[in-house]
XYZ file of C-alpha atoms in Angstrom:
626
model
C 32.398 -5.446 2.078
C 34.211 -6.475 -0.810
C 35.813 -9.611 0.415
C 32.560 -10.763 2.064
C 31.219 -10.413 -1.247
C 33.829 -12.399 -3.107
C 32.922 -15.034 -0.852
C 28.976 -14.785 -0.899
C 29.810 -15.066 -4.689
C 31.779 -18.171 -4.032
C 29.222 -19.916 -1.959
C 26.545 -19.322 -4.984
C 28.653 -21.783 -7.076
C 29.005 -23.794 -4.109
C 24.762 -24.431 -3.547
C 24.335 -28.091 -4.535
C 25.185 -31.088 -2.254
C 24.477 -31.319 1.721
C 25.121 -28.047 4.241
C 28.731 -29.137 5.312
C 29.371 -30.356 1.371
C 28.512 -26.963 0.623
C 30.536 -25.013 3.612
C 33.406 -27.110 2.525
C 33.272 -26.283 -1.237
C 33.279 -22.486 0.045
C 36.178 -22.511 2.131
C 37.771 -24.595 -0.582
C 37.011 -21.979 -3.219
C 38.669 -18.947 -1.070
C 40.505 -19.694 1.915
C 39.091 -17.559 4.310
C 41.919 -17.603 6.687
C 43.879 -15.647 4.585
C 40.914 -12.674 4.211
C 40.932 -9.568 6.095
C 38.247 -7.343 7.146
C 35.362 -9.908 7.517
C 33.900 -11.019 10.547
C 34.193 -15.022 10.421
C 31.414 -15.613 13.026
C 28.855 -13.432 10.587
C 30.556 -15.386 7.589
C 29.855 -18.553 8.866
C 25.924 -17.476 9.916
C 25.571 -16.453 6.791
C 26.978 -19.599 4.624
C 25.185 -22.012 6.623
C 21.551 -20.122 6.525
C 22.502 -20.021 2.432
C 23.218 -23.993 2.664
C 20.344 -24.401 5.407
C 18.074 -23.018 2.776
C 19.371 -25.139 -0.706
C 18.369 -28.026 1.429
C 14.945 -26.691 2.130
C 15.263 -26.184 5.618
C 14.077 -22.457 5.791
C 12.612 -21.994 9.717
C 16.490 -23.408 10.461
C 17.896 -21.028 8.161
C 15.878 -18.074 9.469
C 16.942 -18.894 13.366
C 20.670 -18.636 12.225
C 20.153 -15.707 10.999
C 18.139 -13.890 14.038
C 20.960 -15.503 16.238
C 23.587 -13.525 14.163
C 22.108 -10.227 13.669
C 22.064 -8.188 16.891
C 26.304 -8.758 16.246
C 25.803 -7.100 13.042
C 24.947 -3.624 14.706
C 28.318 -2.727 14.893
C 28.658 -0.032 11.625
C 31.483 -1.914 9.985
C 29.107 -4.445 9.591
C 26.372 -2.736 7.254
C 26.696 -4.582 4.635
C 26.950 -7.852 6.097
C 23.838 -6.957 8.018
C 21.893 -5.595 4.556
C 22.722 -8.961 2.997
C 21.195 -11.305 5.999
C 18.259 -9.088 5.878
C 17.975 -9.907 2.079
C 18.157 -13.878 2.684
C 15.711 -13.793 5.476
C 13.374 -12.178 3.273
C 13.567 -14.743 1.098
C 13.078 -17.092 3.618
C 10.327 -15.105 4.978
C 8.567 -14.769 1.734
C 7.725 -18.416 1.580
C 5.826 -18.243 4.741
C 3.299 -15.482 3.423
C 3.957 -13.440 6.066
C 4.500 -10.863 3.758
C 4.603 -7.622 6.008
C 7.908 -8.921 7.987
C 9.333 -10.136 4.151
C 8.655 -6.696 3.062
C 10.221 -4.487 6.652
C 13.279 -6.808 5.875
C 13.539 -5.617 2.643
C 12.710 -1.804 3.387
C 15.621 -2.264 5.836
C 17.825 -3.951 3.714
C 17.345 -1.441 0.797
C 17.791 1.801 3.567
C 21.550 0.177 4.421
C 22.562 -0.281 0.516
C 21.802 3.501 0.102
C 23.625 4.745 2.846
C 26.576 2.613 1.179
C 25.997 4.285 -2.220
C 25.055 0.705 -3.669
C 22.085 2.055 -5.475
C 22.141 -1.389 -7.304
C 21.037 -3.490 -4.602
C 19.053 -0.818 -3.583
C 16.988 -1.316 -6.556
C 17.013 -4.904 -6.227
C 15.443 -4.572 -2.901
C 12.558 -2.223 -3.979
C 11.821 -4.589 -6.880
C 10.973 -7.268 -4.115
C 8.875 -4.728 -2.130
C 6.948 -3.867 -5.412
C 6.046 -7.030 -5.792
C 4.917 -7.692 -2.662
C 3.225 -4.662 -2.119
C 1.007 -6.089 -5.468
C 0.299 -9.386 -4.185
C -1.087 -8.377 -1.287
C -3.739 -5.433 -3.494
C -1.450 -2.358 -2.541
C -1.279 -0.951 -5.963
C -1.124 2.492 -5.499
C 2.642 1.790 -3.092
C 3.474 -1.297 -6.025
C 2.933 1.839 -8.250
C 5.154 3.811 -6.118
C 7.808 1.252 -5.102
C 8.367 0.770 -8.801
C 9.109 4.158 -9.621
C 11.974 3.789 -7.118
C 13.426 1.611 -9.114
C 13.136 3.030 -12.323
C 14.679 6.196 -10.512
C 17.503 4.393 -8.914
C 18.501 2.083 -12.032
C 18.584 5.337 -14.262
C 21.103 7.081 -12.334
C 23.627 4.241 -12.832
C 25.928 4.533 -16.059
C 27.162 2.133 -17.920
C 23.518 -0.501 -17.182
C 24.769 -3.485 -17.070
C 22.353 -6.644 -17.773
C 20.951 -7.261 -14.449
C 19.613 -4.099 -14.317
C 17.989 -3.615 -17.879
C 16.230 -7.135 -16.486
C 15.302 -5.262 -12.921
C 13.289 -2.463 -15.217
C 11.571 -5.226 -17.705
C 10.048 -6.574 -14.376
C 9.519 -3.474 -12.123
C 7.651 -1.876 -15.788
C 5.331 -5.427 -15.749
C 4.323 -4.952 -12.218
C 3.547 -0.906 -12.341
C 1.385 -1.971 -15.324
C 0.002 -5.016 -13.220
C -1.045 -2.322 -10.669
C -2.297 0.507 -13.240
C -4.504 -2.260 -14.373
C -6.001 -3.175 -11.170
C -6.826 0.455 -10.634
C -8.616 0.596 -13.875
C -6.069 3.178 -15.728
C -5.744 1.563 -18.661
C -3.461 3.834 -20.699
C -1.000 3.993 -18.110
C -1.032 0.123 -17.644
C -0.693 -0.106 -21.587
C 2.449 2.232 -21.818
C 4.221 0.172 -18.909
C 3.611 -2.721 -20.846
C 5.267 -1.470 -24.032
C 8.075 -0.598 -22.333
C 8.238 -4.297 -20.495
C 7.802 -5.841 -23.736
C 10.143 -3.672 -25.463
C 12.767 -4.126 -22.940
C 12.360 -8.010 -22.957
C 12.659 -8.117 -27.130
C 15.919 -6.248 -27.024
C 17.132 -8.874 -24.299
C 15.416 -11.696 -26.092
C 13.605 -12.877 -23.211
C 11.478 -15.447 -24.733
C 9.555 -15.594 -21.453
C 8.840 -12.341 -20.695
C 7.581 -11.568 -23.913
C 4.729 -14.057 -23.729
C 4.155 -13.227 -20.470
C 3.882 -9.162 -20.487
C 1.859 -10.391 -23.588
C -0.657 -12.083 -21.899
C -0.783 -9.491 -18.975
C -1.650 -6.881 -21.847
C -4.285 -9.752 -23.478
C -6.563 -8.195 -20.220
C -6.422 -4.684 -21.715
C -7.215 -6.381 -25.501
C -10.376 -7.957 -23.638
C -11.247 -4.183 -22.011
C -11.165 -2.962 -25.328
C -13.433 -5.916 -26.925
C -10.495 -7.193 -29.230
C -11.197 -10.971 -28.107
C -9.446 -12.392 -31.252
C -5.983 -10.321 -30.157
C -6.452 -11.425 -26.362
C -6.820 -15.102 -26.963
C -3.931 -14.969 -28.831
C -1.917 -13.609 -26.622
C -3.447 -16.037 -23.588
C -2.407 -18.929 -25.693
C 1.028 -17.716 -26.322
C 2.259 -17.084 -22.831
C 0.317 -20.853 -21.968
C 2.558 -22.076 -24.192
C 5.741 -20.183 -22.882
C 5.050 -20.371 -19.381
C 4.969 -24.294 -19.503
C 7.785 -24.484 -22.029
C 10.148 -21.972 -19.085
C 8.443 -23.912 -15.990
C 6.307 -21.152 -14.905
C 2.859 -23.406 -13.974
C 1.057 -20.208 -11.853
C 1.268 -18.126 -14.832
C -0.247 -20.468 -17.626
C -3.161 -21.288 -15.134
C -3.826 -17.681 -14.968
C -3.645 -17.360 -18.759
C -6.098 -20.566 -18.588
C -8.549 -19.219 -16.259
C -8.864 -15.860 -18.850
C -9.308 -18.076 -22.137
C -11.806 -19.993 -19.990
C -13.959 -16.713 -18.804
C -13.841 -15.590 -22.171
C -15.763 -18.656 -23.583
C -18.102 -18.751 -20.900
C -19.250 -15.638 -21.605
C -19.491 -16.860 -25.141
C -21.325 -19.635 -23.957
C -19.289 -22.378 -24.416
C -19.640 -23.931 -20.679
C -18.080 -27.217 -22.133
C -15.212 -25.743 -23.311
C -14.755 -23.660 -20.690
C -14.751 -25.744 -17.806
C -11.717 -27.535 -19.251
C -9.525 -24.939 -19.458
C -10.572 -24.267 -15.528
C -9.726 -27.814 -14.631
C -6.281 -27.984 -16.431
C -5.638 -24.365 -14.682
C -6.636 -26.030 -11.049
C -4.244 -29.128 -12.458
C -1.642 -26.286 -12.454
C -2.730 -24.291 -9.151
C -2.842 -26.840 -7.007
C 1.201 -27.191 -7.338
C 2.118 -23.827 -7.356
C -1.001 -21.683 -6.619
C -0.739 -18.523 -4.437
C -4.340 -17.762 -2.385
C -5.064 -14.817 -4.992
C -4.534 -17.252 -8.153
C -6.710 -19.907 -6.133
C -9.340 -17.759 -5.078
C -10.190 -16.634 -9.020
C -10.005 -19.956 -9.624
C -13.114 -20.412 -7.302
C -15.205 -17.229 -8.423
C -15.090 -18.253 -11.626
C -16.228 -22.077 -11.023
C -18.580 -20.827 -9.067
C -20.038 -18.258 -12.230
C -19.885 -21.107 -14.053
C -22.256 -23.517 -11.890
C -24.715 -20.899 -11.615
C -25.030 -20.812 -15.752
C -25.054 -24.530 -14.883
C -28.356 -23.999 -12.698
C -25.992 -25.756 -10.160
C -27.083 -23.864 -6.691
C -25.437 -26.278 -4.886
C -22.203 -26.542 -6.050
C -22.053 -22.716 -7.219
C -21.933 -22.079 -3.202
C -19.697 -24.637 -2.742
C -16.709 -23.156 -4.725
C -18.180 -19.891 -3.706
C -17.378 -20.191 -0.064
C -13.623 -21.761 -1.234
C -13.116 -18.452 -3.682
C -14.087 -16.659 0.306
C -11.814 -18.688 2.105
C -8.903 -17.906 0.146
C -9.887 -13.736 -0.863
C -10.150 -13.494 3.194
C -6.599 -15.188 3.109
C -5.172 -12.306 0.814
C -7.426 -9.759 2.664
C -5.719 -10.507 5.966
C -2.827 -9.889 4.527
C -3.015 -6.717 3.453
C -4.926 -5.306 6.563
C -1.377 -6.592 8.137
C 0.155 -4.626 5.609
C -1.822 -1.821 5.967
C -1.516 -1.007 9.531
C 2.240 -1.844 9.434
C 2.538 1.112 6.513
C 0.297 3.613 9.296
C 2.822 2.207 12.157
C 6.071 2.466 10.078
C 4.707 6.029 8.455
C 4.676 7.211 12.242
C 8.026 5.678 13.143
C 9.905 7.433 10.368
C 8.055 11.106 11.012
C 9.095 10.717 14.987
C 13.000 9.302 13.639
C 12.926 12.658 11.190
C 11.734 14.742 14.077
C 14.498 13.848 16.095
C 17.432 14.198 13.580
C 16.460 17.403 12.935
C 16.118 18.257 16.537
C 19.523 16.645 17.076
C 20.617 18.487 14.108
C 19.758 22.208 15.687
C 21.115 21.302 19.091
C 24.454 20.589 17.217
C 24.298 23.829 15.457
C 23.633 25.657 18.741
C 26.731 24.098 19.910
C 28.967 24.563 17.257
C 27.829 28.209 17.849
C 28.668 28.369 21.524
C 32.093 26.905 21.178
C 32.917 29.470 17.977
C 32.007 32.263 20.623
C 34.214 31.146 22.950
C 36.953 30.260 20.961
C 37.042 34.297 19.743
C 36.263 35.048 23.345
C 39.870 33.405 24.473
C 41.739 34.648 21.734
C 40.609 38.953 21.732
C 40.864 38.414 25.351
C 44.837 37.760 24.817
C 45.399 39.552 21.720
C 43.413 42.001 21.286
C 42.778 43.984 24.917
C 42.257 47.301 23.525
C 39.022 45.885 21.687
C 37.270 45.170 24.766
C 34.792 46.603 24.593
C 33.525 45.456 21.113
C 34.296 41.840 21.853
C 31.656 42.737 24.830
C 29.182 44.074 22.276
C 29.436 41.080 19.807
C 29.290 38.792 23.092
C 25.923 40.005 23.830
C 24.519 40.436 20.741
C 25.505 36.658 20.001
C 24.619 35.425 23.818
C 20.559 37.904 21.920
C 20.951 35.729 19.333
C 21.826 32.231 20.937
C 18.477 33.576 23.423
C 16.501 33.504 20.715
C 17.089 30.695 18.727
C 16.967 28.604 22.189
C 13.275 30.100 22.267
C 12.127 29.195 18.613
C 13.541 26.064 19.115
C 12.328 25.220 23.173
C 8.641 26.762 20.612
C 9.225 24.337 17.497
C 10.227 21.325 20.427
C 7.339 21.978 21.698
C 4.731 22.132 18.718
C 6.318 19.324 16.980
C 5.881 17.368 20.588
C 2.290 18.059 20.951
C 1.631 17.176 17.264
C 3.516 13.865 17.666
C 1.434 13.516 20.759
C -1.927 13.697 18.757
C -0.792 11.679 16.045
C 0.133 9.052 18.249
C -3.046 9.126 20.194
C -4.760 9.027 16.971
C -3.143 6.079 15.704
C -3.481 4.186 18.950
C -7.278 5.010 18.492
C -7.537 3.707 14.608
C -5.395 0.344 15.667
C -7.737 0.128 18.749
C -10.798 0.740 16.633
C -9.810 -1.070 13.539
C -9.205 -4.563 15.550
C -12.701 -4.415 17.018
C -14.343 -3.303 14.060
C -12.382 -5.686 11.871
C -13.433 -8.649 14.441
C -16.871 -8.124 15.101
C -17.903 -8.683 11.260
C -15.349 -11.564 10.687
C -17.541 -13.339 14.304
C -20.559 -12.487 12.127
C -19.568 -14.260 9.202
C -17.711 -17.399 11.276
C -21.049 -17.412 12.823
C -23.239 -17.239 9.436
C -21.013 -19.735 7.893
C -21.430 -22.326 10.502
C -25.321 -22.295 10.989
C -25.538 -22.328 7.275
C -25.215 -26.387 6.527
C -27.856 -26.791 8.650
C -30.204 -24.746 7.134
C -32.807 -25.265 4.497
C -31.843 -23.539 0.888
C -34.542 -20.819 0.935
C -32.483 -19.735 4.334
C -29.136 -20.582 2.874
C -30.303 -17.409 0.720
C -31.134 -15.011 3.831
C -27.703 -16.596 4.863
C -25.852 -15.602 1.817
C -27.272 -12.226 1.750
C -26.248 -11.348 5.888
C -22.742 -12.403 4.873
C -22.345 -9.918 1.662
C -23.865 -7.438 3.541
C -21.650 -8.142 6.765
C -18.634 -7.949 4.039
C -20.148 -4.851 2.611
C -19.935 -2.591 5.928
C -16.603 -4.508 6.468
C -15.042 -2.755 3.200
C -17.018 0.048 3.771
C -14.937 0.201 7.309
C -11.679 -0.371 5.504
C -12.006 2.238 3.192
C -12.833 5.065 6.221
C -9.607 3.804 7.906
C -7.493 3.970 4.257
C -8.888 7.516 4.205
C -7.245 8.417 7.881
C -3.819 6.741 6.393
C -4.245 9.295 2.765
C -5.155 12.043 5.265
C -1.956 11.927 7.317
C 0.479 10.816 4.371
C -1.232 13.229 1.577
C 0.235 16.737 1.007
C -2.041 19.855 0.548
C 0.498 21.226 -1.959
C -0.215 18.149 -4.746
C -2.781 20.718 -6.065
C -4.578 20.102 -9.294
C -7.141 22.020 -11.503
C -10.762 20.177 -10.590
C -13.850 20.830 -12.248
C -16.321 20.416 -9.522
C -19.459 19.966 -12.264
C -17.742 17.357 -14.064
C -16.233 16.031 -10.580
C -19.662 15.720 -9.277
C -21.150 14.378 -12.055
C -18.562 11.033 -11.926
C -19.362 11.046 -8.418
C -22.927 10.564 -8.579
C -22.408 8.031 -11.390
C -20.407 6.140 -8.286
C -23.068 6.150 -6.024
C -25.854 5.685 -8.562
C -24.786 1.780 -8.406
C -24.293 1.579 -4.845
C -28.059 3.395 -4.255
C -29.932 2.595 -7.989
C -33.144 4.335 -5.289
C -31.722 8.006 -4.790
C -32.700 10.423 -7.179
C -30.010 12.985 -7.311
C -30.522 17.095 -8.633
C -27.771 19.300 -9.587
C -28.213 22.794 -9.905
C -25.609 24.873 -11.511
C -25.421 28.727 -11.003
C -22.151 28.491 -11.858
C -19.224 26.794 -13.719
C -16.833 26.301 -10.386
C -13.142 25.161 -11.243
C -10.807 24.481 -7.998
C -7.066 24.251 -7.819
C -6.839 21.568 -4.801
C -6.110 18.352 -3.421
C -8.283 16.032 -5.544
C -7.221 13.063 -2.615
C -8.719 15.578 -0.098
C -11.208 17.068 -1.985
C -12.594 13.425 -2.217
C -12.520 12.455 0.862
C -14.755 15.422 2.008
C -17.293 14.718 -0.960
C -18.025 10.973 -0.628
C -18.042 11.175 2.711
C -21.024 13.775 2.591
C -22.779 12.306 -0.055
C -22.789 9.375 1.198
C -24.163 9.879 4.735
C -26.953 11.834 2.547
C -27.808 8.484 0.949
C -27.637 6.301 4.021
C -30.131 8.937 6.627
C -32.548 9.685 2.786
C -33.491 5.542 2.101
C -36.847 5.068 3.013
C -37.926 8.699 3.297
C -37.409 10.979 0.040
C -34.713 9.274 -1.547
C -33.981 12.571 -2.868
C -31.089 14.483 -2.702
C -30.108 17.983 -4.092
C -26.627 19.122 -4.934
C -25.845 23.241 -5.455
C -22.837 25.023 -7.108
C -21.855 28.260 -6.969
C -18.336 30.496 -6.316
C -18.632 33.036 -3.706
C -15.949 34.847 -1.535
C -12.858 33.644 -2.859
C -14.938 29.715 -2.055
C -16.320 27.130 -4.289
C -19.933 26.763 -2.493
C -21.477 23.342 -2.571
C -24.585 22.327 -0.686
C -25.684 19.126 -0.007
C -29.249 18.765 0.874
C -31.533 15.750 1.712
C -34.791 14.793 2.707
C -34.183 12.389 5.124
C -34.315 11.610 9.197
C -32.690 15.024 9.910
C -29.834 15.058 13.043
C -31.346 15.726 16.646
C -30.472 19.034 17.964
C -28.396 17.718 20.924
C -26.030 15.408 18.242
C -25.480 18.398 15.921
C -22.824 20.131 17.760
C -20.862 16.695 17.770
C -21.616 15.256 14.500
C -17.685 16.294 13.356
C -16.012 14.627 15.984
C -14.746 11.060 15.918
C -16.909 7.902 16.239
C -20.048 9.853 16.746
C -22.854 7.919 15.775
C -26.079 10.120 15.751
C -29.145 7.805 14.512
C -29.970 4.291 14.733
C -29.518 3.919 10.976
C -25.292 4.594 11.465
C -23.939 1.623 10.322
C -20.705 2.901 9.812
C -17.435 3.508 12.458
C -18.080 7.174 13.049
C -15.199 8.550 11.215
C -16.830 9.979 8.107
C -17.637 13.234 8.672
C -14.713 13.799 11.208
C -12.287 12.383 8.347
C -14.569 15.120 6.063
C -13.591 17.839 8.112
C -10.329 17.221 8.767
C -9.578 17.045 4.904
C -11.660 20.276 4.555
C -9.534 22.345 7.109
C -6.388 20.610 4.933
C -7.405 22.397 1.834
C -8.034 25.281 3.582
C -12.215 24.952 3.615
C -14.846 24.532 5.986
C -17.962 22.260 6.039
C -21.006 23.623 8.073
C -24.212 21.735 8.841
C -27.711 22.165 9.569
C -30.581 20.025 10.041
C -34.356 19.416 11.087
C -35.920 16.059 12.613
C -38.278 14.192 10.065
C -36.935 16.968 7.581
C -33.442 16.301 6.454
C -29.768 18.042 6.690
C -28.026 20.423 5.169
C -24.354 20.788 4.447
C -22.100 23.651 2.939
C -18.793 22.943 2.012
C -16.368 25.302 1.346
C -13.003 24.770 -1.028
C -10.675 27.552 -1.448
């Protein structure tokens, strides 16, 4: 590991010229002929992928590489294999398929650890956080990041490298604290990023954590303090080559006087942003780009051309969105994966114990048998009562084999259901749109309109589908133990708020018998409420439009009932309505999963959720938290 290192090292200084200039300079730099323990046939993969790819030849690089690796199995090669991983990310990366760049780098980081090189471990997770933010997977950027924060701080003395891995990783948790609108949090990760980068002087990094914060200065109205810091990291990013970032500091200084009125103005700092985009721009950075041009058309009275950029901005958000459906599934997938891998180690791990058990029994067996004759009939007794023993444990564990089986069996059933599900129900609305978007040129405006308004609505069920299959992935990763103290008043109260903009129609009354506090899941707890409230929107538009929400504690229970006025549920669907992909009513415009994904949460938590209904009347349902 060492010596392969020494050489990797080597071939860094080594990365200018031609490939064979740059092999040549390597083996000139250490002879490898004279090196022990390295393979040379890995060495050699390895130097020419790292050549292949300073002469931008990247798909050659990344077929060396996947020609080398299966000989890297062997488990003296770990390391070797961890670092081809690492450059085939990086190969990867530039492709945009970001799920494979990110399973090489989960990979990569797994083999580091089991080498004690905590380090590159880091390094690896820093990549992964990044990724996992590109692609709109803050909560796992958020998570990612902590890794590294964990990892770095267990390493004494920190050298320079590192203190540079936790000024980025503390950037990118903020990025992602930002995104999910928790301001504090994204400000203290910040402070710490900018903190970090003072005490290294990192010019760079200041002005650019600066203008990341500049978004939180807008949030809190200080415009004056945000433009500043917009036209500081401009400034920076251009001065240290960075083109994506100043556009993005652009594009804010230009939204900012747009919505001060100053269109002029503000359309050229979005044309010297595109100027910078269109070298460098990633879909995400492009798509804003878009949005905003087409805002600014509209204030323009521009119908025309307002659509125009509005259907680029949808061309590249469906880019990014792609992605991280990709991503998505391959968490669910790789979640599975590593609960069957842990199932079996411990498994393995018991039926090693049982043998280490046997062979101690027969080992005293042999030796009381020859020494001690007289004690016969004792050995006999403890023979038994260990052959009781050994009986027993077989049965727990043939019990636990069993029960874990069957549970692995449903989980894998239900996955294979989701994917199944998810690809149709993912497809049908993208044909919709494809289909809307094609018709549309030839179209008169007035029906460019109803046009318009079938695609949002097509995208609105579309997220709404997404969301109900991000639920099934919190159900099976979230733990009933993360308990927190929930006010249900106050709880409800934000909720309604939530669904007051999604249905301004509804007209929602809470009565309070009782102040009810909870000690719960608030993940599960959620996913039971919205679920329920919202199917009591949906079946109450165009009847009532009136819903009624009761609170009281009963039983050891927190009691609330959820009661509409709407199409009620036929008495033949009733008995169903909690099972998957039930659709009861003609209104259903979702994928079925609500109130299954309600109920499952409930029984998580250790509640219930009963229902009862009349046609042309409405529904009722109870739901019970412990």
């Amino acid at each position: 590991m060492k010596n392969f290192q020494e050489y990797s090292d080597a071939l860094t200084r080594c990365k200018n010229g031609h490939v064979d200039s740059i092999l040549l300079c390597a083996k000139t730099a250490i002879d490898i002929d004279t090196i022990t323990g390295i393979d040379r046939n890995v060495w050699q993969a390895y130097a020419t992928a790292q050549a292949l790819f300073h002469n931008n030849l990247g798909l050659e690089a990344i077929e060396v590489i996947e020609g080398i690796l299966p000989r890297t199995e062997n488990p003296s090669l770990l390391f070797e294999r961890a670092e081809l991983l690492v450059l085939r990310s990086s190969l990867i990366s530039n492709t945009y398929r970001m799920e494979l760049t990110a399973e090489d780098l989960y990979m990569a980081a797994d083999i580091y650890l089991q080498l004690g090189l905590a380090r590159k471990a880091s390094s690896c997770y820093v990549g992964i956080a990044n990724l996992q933010y590109n692609t709109a997977n803050y909560p796992l950027a958020i998570e990612n990041g902590r890794r590294v924060i964990d990892l770095l701080h267990g390493i004494f003395p920190k050298a320079h490298g590192d203190s540079i891995q936790l000024m980025q990783v503390y950037n990118t948790i903020g990025l992602a604290y930002y995104k999910e609108n928790n301001i504090d949090s994204a400000q203290r990760y910040y402070d710490r990023s900018y903190a970090l980068a003072t005490s290294l002087k990192e010019e760079f990094w200041q002005a650019l954590v600066a203008g990341n914060a500049a978004d939180i200065y807008l949030a809190k109205r200080m415009a004056k303090e945000a433009i500043e810091s917009y036209e500081n990291d401009i400034r920076t990013s251009l001065k240290h080559n960075d083109p994506t970032s100043a556009a993005l500091s652009l594009l804010s200084l230009g939204a900012i006087y747009v919505s001060e009125g100053r269109l002029a103005l503000a359309r050229q700092y979005y044309d010297s942003a595109y100027a910078l985009l269109s070298r460098s721009g990633r879909p995400i950075s492009l798509s804003k780009y878009n949005y905003l041009m087409s805002q600014w058309f509209e204030l323009k009275q521009d119908p025309v051309n307002a659509f125009k950029y509005y259907k680029r901005h949808i061309t590249f958000r469906d880019s990014v969105q792609s992605i991280q459906i990709n991503s998505q599934l391959q968490q669910i997938q790789n979640q599975k994966r590593f609960e069957k891998q842990r199932s079996d180690i411990a498994l393995l791990k018991k039926e090693n114990e049982l043998k280490e058990k046997e062979l101690t029994i027969s080992r005293i067996s042999m030796i009381a048998f020859v020494l001690v004759s007289v004690l016969l009939a004792g050995l006999l007794y403890i023979i038994r009562r260990g052959n009781k023993q050994l009986n027993e444990l077989n049965r727990v564990l043939e019990n636990r084999v069993k029960a874990r089986t069957e549970r692995l069996r449903k989980t894998n059933q239900e996955l294979d259901t989701y994917l199944y599900r998810a690809s149709h129900d993912v497809r049908r609305p993208i044909t919709t749109i494809l289909g809307l978007v094609q018709i549309a040129p030839l179209t008169h405006e007035s029906e460019r309109i109803e046009i318009f308004n079938a695609i949002q609505k097509t995208a609105n069920g579309m997220d709404k589908m997404l969301k109900k299959l991000q639920m099934a992935y919190e159900l099976e990763k979230e733990r009933k133990s993360n308990r927190v103290r929930i006010s249900i008043n106050k709880y409800l109260g934000l909720k309604i708020e939530e669904l007051r903009k999604e249905y301004p129609r509804m007209n929602f009354e809470i009565i309070e018998s009782d102040q009810v506090v909870v000690k719960s899941n608030i993940v599960l707890v959620n996913i039971v409420m919205m679920n329920i409230l919202e199917n009591a929107c949906i079946f109450s538009m165009g009847c009532s439009d009136h819903v009624t929400i009761t609170v009281h504690n009963g039983n050891g229970f927190a009691y609330i009932v959820i009661k509409d006025q709407g199409i009620g549920i036929e008495p033949q669907f009733l008995e169903n309505i909690f099972k998957p992909y039930v659709r009861c009513s003609t209104k259903s415009t979702g994928s079925g999963l609500g109130l299954y994904l309600a109920m499952k949460a409930a029984k998580l938590i250790g509640g219930d959720i009963t229902a009862s209904s009349t046609v042309d009347q409405g529904s009722e349902f109870v739901v019970m938290i412990r």
